[in-house]
């Protein structure tokens, strides 16, 4: 039986996509081979990469002067690729709003001066600093943000308007809400939260910014090289890109990012409203900054939290344990989580509150 999977990543994928992948697994595009066995230089596979790129461009309205590439190493490798590709003066700004934002900032320090210009750790990352009041460094090469904080369940309600190019880690929210790509210099995202299985990372970068990577930048991390080679510089993560393509086709069928955003806002509102009106559960994020993808909550008792997670699992609602840094529970309700899954969770929460409140 398929469960409702609330894992933060790798996470649930659309059932239709899994079924399609299953149906053509042994014979991909009439080749008599699975997509995992075929050369990445085969026309049938090249078409997949081209389609995935075209769909990213279409669904996010990516301007033509931006590269869209598929790379390996996860978002964490991009923490290094960002300074390696973008540092010109060697100074960049970072806003630290969570665990991954902090890691990106720490990685930046290896290659240059990484100024932490904002930090919400004083309140365990339950808010986003006021982006209009930060002391952006004059002449910085870029400003790095994590647009949605997967572990703490917060997100930017508005983005910085800074002179330097804005670089955003959107790993846990890409394709979940509309963004204006031209407001960003670079958008990047590991796929395993909202797009595909683990193994592929998307980078969308303004081409004029990626002309001069640092001399020490490994060839594989040069976005320009990946762009010039259509993401086929070396063997790509073929299956993950194939799955991303199916998910993007599915997203288009469902009405694209705008329709998905409406559904995501609806799902998140159901859950937050229920939590806010309950006596047992609490979400500590400042409402303005609440994520519509990751919803952490606690009962106030570690013992009860553990009981909740265990009983939910028995009810077919799995992977609700919060990240080890924050404890409690976390419901990740990505694009692929159906409304029925969120409703089933709320019904379970009601029942659990009645029995334990
Ligand atoms: C999961 C996550 C990462 C780390 O991704 P990897 O692919 O494991 O390197 C980075 N940033 C954010 C916002 C994430 O949610």
XYZ file of C-alpha atoms in Angstrom, residues 65-67 81-89 140-143 163-168 181-187 203-214 222-224 227:
45
model
C 20.165 35.202 -21.477
C 20.107 32.696 -18.605
C 21.739 29.281 -18.650
C 30.456 26.435 -7.129
C 28.834 29.772 -6.287
C 32.002 31.565 -5.118
C 34.086 29.657 -7.680
C 31.937 30.960 -10.537
C 30.881 34.339 -9.265
C 33.650 35.857 -7.170
C 35.365 38.671 -9.052
C 36.359 41.059 -6.270
C 29.871 42.700 -3.442
C 29.942 40.018 -6.130
C 26.611 38.573 -4.988
C 24.157 38.240 -2.122
C 22.571 45.997 -6.257
C 24.633 42.815 -6.325
C 23.184 39.779 -8.101
C 20.930 37.742 -5.859
C 21.824 34.056 -5.577
C 19.090 31.830 -4.163
C 13.770 34.844 -12.544
C 15.211 38.134 -13.758
C 15.231 39.372 -10.139
C 17.955 36.782 -9.521
C 21.482 36.305 -10.779
C 21.426 32.616 -9.946
C 18.772 30.167 -8.756
C 21.295 25.780 -11.848
C 19.708 28.764 -13.568
C 22.305 31.497 -14.026
C 22.518 34.769 -15.877
C 25.136 34.111 -18.539
C 26.895 37.470 -18.198
C 27.742 36.579 -14.581
C 29.417 33.259 -15.293
C 32.007 34.248 -17.874
C 34.972 34.371 -15.511
C 35.125 31.576 -12.971
C 38.066 31.594 -10.568
C 32.237 25.683 -14.221
C 28.661 26.561 -15.048
C 29.838 28.058 -18.339
C 26.027 25.477 -20.320
